[in-house]
PDB file of N, CA and C in Angstrom:
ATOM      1  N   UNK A   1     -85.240 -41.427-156.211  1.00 96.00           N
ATOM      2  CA  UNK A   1     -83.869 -41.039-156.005  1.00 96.00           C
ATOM      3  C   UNK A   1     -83.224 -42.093-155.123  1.00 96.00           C
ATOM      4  N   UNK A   2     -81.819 -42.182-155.547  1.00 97.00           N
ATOM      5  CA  UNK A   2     -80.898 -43.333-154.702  1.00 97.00           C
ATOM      6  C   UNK A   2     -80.048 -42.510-154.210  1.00 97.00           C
ATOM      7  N   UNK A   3     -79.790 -42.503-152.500  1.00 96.00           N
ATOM      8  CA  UNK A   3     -78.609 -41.891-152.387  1.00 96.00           C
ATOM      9  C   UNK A   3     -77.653 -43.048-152.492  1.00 96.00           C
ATOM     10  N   UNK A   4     -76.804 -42.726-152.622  1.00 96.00           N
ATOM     11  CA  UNK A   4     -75.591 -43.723-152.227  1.00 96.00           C
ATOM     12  C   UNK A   4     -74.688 -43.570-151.126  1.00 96.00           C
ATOM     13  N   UNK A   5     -74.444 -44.422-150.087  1.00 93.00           N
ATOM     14  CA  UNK A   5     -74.397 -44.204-148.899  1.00 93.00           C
ATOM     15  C   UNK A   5     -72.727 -45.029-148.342  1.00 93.00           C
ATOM     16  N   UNK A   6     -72.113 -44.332-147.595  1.00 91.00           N
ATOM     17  CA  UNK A   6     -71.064 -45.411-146.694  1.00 91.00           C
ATOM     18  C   UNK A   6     -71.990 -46.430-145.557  1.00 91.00           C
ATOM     19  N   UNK A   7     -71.544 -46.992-144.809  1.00 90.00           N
ATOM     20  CA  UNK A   7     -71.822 -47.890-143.630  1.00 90.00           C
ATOM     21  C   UNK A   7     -71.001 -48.474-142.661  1.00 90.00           C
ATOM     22  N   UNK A   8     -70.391 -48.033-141.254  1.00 87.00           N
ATOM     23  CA  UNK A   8     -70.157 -48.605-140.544  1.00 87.00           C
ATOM     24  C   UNK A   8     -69.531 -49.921-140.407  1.00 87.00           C
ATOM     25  N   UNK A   9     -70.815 -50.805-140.852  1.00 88.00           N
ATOM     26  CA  UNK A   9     -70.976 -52.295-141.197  1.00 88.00           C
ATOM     27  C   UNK A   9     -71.150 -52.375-142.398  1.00 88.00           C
ATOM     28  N   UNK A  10     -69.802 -52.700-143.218  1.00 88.00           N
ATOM     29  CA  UNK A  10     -70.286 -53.497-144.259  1.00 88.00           C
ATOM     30  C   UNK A  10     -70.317 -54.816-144.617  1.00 88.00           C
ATOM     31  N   UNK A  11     -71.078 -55.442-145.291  1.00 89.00           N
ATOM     32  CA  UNK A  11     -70.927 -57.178-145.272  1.00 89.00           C
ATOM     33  C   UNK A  11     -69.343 -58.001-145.342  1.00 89.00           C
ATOM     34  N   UNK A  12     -69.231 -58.329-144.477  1.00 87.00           N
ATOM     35  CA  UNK A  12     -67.791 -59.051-144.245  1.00 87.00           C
ATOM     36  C   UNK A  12     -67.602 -60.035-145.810  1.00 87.00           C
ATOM     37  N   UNK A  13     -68.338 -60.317-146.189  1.00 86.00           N
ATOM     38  CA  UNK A  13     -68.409 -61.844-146.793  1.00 86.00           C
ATOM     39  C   UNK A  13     -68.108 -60.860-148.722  1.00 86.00           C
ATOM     40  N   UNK A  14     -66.653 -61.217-148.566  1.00 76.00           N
ATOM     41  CA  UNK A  14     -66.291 -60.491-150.167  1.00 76.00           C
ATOM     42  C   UNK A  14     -66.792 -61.257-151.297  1.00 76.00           C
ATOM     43  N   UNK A  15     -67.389 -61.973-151.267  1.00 81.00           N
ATOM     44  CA  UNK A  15     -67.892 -63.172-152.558  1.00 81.00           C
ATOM     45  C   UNK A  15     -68.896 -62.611-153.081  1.00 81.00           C
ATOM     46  N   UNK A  16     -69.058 -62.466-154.629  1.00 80.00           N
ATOM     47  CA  UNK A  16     -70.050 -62.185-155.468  1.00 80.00           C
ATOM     48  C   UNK A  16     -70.405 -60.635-155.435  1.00 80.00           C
ATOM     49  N   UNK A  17     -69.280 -60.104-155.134  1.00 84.00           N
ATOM     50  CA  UNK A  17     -69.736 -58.798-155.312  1.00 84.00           C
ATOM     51  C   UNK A  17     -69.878 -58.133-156.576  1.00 84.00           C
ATOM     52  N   UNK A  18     -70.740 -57.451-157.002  1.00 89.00           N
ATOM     53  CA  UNK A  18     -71.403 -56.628-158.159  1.00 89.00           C
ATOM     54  C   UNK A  18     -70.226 -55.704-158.676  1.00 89.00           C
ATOM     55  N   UNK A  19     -69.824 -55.855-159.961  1.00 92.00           N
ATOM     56  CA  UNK A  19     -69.016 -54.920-160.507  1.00 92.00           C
ATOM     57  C   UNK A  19     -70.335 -53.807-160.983  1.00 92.00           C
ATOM     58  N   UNK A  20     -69.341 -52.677-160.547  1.00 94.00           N
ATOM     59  CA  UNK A  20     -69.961 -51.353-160.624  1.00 94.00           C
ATOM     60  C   UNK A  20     -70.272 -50.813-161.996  1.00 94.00           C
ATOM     61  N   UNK A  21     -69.648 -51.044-162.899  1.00 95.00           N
ATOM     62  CA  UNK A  21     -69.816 -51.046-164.180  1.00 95.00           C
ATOM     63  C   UNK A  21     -70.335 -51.597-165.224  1.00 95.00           C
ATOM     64  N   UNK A  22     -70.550 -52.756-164.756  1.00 95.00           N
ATOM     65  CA  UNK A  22     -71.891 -53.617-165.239  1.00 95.00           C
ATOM     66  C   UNK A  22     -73.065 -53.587-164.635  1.00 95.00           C
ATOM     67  N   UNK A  23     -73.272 -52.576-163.139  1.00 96.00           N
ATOM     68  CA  UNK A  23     -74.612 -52.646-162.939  1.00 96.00           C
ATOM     69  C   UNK A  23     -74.787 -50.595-163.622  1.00 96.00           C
ATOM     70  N   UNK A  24     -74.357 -50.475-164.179  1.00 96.00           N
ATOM     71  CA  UNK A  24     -74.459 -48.599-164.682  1.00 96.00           C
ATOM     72  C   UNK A  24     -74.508 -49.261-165.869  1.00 96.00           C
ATOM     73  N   UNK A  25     -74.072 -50.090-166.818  1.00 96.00           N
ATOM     74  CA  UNK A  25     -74.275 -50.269-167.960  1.00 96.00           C
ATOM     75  C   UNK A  25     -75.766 -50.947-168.313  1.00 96.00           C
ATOM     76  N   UNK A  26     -76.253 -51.951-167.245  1.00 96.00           N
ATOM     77  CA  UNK A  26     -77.362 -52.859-167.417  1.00 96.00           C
ATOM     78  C   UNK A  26     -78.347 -51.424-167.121  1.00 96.00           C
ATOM     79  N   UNK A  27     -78.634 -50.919-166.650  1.00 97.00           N
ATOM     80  CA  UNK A  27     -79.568 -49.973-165.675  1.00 97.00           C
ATOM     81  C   UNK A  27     -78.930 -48.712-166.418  1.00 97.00           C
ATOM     82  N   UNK A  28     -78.602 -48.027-167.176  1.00 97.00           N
ATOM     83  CA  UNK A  28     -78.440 -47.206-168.556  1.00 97.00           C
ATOM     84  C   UNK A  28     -78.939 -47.559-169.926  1.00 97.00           C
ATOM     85  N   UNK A  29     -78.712 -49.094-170.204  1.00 97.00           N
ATOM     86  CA  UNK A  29     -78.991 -49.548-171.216  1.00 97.00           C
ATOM     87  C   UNK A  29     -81.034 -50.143-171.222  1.00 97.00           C
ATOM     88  N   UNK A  30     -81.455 -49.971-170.061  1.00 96.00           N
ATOM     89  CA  UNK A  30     -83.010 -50.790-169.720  1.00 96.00           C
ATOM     90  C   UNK A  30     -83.274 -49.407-169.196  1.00 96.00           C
ATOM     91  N   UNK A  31     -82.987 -48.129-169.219  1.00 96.00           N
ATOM     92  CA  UNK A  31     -83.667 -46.850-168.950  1.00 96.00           C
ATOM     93  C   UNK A  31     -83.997 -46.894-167.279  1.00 96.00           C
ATOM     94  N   UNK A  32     -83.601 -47.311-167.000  1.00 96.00           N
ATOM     95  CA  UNK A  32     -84.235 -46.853-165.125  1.00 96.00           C
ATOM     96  C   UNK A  32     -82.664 -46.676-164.590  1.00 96.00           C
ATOM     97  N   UNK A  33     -81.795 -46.029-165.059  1.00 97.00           N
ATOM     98  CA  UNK A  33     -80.865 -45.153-164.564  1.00 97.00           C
ATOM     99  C   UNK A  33     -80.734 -44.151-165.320  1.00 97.00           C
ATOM    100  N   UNK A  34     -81.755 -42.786-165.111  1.00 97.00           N
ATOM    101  CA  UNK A  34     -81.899 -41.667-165.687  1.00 97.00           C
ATOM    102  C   UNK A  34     -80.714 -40.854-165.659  1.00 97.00           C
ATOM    103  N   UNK A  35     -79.723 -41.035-164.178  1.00 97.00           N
ATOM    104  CA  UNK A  35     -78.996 -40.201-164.035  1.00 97.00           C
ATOM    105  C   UNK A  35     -77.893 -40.322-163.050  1.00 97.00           C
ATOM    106  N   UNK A  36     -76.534 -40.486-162.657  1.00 97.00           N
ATOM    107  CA  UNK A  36     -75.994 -40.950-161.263  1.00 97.00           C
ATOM    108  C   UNK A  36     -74.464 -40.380-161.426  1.00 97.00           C
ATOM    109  N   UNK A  37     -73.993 -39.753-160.030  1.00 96.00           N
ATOM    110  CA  UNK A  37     -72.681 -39.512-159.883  1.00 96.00           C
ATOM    111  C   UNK A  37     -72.021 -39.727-158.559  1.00 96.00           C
ATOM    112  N   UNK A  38     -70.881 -40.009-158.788  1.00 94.00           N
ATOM    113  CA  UNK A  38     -70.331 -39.993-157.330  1.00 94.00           C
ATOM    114  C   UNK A  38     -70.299 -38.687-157.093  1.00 94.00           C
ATOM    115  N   UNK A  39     -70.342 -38.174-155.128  1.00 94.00           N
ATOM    116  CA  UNK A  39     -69.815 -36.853-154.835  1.00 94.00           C
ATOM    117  C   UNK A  39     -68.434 -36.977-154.541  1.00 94.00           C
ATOM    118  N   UNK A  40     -68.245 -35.456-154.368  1.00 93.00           N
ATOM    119  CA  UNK A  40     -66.667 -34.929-154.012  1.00 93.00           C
ATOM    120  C   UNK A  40     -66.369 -35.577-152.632  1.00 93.00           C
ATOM    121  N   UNK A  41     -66.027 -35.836-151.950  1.00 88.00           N
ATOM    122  CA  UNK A  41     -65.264 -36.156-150.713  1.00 88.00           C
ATOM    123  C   UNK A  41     -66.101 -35.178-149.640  1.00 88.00           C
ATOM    124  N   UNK A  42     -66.686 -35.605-148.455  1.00 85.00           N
ATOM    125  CA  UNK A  42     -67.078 -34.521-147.247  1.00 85.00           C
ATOM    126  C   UNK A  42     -66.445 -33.139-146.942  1.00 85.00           C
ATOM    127  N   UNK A  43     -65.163 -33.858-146.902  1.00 85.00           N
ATOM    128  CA  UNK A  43     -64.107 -32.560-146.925  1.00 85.00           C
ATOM    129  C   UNK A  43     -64.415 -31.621-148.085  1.00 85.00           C
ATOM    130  N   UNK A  44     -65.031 -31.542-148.824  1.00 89.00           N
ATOM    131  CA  UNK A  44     -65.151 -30.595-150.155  1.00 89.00           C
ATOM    132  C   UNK A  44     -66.943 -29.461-149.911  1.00 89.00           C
ATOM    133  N   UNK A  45     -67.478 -30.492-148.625  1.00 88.00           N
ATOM    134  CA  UNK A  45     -68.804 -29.845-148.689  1.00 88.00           C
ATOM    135  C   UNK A  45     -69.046 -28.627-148.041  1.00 88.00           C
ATOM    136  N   UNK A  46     -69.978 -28.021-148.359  1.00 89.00           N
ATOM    137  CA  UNK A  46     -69.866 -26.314-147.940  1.00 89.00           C
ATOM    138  C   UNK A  46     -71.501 -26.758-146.723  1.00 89.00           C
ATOM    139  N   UNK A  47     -72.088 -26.261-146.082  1.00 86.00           N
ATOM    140  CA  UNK A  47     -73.314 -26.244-145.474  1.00 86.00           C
ATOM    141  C   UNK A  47     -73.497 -24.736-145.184  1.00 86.00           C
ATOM    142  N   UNK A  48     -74.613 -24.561-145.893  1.00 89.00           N
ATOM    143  CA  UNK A  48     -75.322 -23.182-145.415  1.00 89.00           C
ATOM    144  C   UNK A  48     -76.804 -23.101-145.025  1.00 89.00           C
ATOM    145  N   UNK A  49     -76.776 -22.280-144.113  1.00 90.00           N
ATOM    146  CA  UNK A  49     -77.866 -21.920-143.225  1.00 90.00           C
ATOM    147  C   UNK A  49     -78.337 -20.581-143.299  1.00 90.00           C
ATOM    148  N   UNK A  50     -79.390 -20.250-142.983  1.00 94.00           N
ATOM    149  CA  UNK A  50     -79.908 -18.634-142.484  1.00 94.00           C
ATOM    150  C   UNK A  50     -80.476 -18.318-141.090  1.00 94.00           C
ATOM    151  N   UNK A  51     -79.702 -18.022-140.059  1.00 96.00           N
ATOM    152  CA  UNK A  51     -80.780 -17.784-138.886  1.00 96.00           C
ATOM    153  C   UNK A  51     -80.704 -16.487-138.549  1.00 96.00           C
ATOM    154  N   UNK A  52     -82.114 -15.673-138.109  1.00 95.00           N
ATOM    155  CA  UNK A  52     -82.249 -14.546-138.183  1.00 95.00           C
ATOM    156  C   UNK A  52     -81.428 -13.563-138.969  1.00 95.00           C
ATOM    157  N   UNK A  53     -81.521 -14.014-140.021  1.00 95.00           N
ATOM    158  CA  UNK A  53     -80.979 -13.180-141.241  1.00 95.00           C
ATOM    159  C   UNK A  53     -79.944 -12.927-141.184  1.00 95.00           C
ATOM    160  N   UNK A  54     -78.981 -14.307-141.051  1.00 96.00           N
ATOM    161  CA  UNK A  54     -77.655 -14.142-140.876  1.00 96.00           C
ATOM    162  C   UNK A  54     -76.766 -15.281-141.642  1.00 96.00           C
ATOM    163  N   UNK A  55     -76.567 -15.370-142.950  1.00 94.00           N
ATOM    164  CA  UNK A  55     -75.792 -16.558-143.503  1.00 94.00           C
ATOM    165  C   UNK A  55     -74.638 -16.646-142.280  1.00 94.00           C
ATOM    166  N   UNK A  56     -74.688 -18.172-142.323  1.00 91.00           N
ATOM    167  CA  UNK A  56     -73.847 -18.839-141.071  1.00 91.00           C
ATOM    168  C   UNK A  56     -73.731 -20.381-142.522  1.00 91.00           C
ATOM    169  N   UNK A  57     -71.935 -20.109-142.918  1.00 91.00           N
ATOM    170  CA  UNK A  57     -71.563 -21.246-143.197  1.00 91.00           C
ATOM    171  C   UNK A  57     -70.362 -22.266-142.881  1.00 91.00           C
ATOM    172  N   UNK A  58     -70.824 -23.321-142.970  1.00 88.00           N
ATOM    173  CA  UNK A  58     -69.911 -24.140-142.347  1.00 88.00           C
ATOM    174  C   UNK A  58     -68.898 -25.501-143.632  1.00 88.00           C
ATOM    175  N   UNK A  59     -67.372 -25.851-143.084  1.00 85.00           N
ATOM    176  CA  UNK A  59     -67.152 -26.455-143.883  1.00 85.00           C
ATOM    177  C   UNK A  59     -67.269 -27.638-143.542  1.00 85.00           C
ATOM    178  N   UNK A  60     -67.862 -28.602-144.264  1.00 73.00           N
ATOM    179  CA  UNK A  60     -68.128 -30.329-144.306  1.00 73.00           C
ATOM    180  C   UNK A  60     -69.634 -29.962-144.045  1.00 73.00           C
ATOM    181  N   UNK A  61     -69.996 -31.688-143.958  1.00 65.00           N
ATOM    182  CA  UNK A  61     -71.133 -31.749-144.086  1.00 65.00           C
ATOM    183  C   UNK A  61     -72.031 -31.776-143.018  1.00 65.00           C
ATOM    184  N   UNK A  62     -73.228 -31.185-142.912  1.00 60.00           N
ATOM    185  CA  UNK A  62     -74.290 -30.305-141.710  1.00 60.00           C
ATOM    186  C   UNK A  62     -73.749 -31.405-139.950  1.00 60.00           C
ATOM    187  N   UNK A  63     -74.583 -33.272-141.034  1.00 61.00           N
ATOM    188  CA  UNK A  63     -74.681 -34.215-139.640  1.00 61.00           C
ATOM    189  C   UNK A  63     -73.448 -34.460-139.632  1.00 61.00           C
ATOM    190  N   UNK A  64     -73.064 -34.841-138.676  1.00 62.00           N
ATOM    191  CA  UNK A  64     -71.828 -35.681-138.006  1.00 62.00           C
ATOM    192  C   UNK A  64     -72.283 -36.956-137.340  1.00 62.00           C
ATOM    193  N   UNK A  65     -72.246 -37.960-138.688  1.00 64.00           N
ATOM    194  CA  UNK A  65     -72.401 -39.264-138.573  1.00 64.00           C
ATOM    195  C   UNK A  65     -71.274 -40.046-138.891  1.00 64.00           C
ATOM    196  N   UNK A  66     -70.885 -41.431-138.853  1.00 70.00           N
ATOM    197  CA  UNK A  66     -69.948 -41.957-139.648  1.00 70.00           C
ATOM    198  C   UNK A  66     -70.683 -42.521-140.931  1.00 70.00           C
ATOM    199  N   UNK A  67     -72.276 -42.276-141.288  1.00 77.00           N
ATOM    200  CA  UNK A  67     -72.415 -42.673-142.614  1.00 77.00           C
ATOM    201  C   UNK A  67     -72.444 -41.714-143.444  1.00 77.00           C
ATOM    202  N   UNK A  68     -72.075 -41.483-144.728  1.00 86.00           N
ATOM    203  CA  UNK A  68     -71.617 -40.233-145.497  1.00 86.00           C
ATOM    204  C   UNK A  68     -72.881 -40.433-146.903  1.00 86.00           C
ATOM    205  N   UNK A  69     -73.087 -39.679-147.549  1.00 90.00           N
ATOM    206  CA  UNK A  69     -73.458 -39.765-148.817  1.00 90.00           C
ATOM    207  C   UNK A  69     -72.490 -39.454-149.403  1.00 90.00           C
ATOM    208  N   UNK A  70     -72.439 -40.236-150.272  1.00 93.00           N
ATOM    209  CA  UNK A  70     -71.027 -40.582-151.498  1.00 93.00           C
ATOM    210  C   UNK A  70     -71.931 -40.485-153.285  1.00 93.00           C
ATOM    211  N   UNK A  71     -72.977 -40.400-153.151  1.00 95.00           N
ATOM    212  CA  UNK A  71     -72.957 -40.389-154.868  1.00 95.00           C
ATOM    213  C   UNK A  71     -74.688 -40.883-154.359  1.00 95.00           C
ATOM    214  N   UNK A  72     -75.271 -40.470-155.949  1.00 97.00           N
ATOM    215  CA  UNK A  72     -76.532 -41.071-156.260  1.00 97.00           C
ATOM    216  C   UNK A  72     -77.111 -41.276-157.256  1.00 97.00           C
ATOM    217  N   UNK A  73     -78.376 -41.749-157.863  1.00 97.00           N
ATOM    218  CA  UNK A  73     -78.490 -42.534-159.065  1.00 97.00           C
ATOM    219  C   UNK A  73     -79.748 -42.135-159.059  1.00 97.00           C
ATOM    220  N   UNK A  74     -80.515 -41.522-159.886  1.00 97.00           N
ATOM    221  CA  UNK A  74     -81.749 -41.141-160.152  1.00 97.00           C
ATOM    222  C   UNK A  74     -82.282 -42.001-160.777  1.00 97.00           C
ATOM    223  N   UNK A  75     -83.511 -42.950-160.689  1.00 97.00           N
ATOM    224  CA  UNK A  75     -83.827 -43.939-161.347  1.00 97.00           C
ATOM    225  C   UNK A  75     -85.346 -43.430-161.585  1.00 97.00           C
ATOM    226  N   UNK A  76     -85.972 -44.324-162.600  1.00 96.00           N
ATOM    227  CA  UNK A  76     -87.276 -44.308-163.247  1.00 96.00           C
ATOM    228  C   UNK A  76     -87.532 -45.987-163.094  1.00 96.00           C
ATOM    229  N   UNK A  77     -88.639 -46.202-161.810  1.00 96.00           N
ATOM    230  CA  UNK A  77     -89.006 -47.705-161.616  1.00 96.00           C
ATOM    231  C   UNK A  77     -90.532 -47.302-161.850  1.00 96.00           C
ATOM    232  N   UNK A  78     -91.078 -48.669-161.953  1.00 95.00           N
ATOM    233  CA  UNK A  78     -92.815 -48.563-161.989  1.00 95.00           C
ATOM    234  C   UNK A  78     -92.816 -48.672-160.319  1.00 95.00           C
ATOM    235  N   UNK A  79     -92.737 -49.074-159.893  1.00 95.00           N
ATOM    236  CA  UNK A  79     -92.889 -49.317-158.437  1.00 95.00           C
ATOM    237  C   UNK A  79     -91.439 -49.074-157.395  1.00 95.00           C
ATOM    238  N   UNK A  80     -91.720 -49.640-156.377  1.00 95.00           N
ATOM    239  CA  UNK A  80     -91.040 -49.191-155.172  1.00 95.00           C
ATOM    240  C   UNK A  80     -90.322 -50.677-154.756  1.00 95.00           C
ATOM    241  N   UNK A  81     -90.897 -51.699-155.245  1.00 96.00           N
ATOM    242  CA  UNK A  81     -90.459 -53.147-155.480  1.00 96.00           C
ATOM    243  C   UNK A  81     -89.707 -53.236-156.780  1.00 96.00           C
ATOM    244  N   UNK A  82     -89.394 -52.637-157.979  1.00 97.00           N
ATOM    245  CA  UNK A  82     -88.486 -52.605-158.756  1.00 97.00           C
ATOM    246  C   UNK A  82     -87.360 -51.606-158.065  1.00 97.00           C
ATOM    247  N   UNK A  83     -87.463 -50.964-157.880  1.00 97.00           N
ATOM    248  CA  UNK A  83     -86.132 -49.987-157.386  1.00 97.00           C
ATOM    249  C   UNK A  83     -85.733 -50.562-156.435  1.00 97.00           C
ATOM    250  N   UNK A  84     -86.455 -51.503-154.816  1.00 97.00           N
ATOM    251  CA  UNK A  84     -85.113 -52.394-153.910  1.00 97.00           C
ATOM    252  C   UNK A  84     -84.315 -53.348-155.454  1.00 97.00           C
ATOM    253  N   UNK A  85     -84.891 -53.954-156.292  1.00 97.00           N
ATOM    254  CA  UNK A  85     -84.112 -55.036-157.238  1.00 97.00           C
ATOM    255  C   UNK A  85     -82.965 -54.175-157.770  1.00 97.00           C
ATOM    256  N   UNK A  86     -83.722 -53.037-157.780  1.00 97.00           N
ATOM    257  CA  UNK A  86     -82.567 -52.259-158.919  1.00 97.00           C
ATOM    258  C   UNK A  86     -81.609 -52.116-157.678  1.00 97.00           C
ATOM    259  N   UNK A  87     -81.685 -51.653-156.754  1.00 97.00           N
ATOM    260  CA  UNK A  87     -80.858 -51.289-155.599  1.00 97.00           C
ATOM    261  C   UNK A  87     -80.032 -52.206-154.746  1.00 97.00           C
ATOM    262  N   UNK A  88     -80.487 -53.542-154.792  1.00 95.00           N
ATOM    263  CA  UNK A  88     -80.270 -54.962-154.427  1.00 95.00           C
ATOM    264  C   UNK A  88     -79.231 -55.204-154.805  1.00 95.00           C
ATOM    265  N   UNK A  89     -78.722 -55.336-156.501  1.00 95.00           N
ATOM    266  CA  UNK A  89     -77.700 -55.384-157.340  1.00 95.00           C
ATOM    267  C   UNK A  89     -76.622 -54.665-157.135  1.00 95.00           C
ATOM    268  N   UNK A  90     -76.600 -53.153-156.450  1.00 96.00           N
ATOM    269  CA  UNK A  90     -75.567 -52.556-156.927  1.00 96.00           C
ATOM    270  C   UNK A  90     -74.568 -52.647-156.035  1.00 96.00           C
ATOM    271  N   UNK A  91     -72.931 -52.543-156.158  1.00 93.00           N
ATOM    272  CA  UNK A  91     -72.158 -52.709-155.403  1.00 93.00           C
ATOM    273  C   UNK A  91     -72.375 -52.398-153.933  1.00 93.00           C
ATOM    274  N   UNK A  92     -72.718 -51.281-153.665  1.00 94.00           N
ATOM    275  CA  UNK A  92     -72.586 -50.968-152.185  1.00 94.00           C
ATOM    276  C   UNK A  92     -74.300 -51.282-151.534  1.00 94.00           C
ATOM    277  N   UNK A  93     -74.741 -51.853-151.757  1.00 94.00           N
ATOM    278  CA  UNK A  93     -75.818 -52.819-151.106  1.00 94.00           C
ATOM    279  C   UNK A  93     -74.827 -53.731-150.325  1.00 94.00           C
ATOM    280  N   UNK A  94     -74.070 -53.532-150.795  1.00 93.00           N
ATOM    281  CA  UNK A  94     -73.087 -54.795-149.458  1.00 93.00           C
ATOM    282  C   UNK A  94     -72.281 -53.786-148.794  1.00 93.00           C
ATOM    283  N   UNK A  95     -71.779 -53.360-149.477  1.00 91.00           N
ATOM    284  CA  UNK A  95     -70.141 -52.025-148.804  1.00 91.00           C
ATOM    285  C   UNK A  95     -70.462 -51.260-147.652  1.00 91.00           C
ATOM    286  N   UNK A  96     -72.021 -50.732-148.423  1.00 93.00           N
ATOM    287  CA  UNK A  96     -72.525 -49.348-147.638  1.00 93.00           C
ATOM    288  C   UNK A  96     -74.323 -49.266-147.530  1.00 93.00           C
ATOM    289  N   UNK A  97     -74.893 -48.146-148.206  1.00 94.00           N
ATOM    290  CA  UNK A  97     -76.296 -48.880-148.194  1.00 94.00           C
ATOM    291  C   UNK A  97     -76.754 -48.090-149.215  1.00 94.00           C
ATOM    292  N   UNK A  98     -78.080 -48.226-149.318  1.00 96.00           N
ATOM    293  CA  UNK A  98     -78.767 -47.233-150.651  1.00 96.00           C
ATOM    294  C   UNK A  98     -79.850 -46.550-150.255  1.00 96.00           C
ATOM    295  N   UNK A  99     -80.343 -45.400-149.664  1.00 96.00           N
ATOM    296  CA  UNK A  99     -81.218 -44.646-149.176  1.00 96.00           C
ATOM    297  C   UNK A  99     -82.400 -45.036-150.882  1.00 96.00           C
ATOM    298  N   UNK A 100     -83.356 -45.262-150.566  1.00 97.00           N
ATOM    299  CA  UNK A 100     -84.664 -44.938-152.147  1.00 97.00           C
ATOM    300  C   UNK A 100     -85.593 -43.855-151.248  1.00 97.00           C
ATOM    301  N   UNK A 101     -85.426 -42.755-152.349  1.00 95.00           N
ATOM    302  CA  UNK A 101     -86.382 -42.190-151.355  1.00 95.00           C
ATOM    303  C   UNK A 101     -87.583 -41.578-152.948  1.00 95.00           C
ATOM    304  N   UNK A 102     -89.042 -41.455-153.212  1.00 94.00           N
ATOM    305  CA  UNK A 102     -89.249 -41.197-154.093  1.00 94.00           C
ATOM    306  C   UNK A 102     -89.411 -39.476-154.341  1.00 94.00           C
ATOM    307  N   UNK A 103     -89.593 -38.683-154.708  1.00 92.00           N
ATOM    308  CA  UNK A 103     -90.093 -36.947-155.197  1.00 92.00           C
ATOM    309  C   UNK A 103     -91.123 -37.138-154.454  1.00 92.00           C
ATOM    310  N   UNK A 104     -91.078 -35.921-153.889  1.00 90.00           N
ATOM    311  CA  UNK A 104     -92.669 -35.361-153.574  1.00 90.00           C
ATOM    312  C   UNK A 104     -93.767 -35.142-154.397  1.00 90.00           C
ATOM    313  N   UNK A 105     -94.930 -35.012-153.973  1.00 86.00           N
ATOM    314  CA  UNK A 105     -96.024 -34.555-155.184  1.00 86.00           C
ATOM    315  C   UNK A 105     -96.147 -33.357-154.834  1.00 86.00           C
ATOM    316  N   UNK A 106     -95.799 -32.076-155.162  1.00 84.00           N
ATOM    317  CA  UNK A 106     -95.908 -30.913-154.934  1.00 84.00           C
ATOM    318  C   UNK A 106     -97.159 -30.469-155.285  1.00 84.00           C
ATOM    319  N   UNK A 107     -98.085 -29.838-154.764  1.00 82.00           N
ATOM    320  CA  UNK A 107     -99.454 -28.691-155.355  1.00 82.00           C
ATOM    321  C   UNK A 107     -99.029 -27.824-155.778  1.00 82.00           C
ATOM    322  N   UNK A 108     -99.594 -27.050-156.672  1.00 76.00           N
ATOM    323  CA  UNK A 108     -99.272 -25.908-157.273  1.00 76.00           C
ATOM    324  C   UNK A 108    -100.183 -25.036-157.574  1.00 76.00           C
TER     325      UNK A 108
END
C-alpha cells in the first residue's frame, strides 16, 4: 500500500516534475497499480472511537499534524525495491511524500 501524503517541505526545485497521468497510465498499463484514489479533503473526515462503551466522534482527522493523507495507490511489486522505483516516479515524491507500507500476514 502507498499512502499518498502532503509535506511541509516540498522540493523547491520545479524542474522535471512527473506528470500525474502518465505515471497512473504507465503503472495501470504494467499491472503494479492495482488500485488508487485521491481522498476527500480533511475537512470531510469523520474519526471514531469507543472508550468504555461510549462512541465518541470527532470531525477531521484523529492526528493533528501538518502532513495529511491525500490519496493512495495499492500496488503489486515483487519486492520492496520495486515499489521505492514505482514510488520514486510519482509526482508527489517531490510535492509531498509516499508512505509504502506492505499487508500484514495475518494467522488464521
Amino acid at each position: 500500500m502507498m499512502f499518498v501524503c502532503t509535506d511541509a517541505e516540498p522540493d523547491p526545485d520545479p524542474e522535471n516534475r512527473p506528470d500525474i497521468d502518465v505515471w497512473v497510465s504507465e503503472n495501470d498499463a504494467s499491472g503494479r497499480r492495482l488500485q488508487g484514489s485521491a481522498l476527500a479533503p480533511e475537512s470531510a473526515a469523520t474519526t471514531v472511537r469507543v472508550r468504555q462503551g461510549q462512541l465518541l466522534l470527532s470531525d477531521g482527522p484523529f492526528a493533528e499534524t501538518q502532513e495529511v493523507i491525500v490519496g493512495f495507490d495499492l500496488l503489486e511489486c515483487a519486492d520492496l525495491d520495486e515499489a521505492i522505483e514505482v514510488a520514486r516516479a510519482h509526482p508527489m515524491a517531490r510535492e509531498g511524500r509516499l508512505e509504502l507500507r506492505p499487508f500484514a500476514e495475518l494467522e488464521r
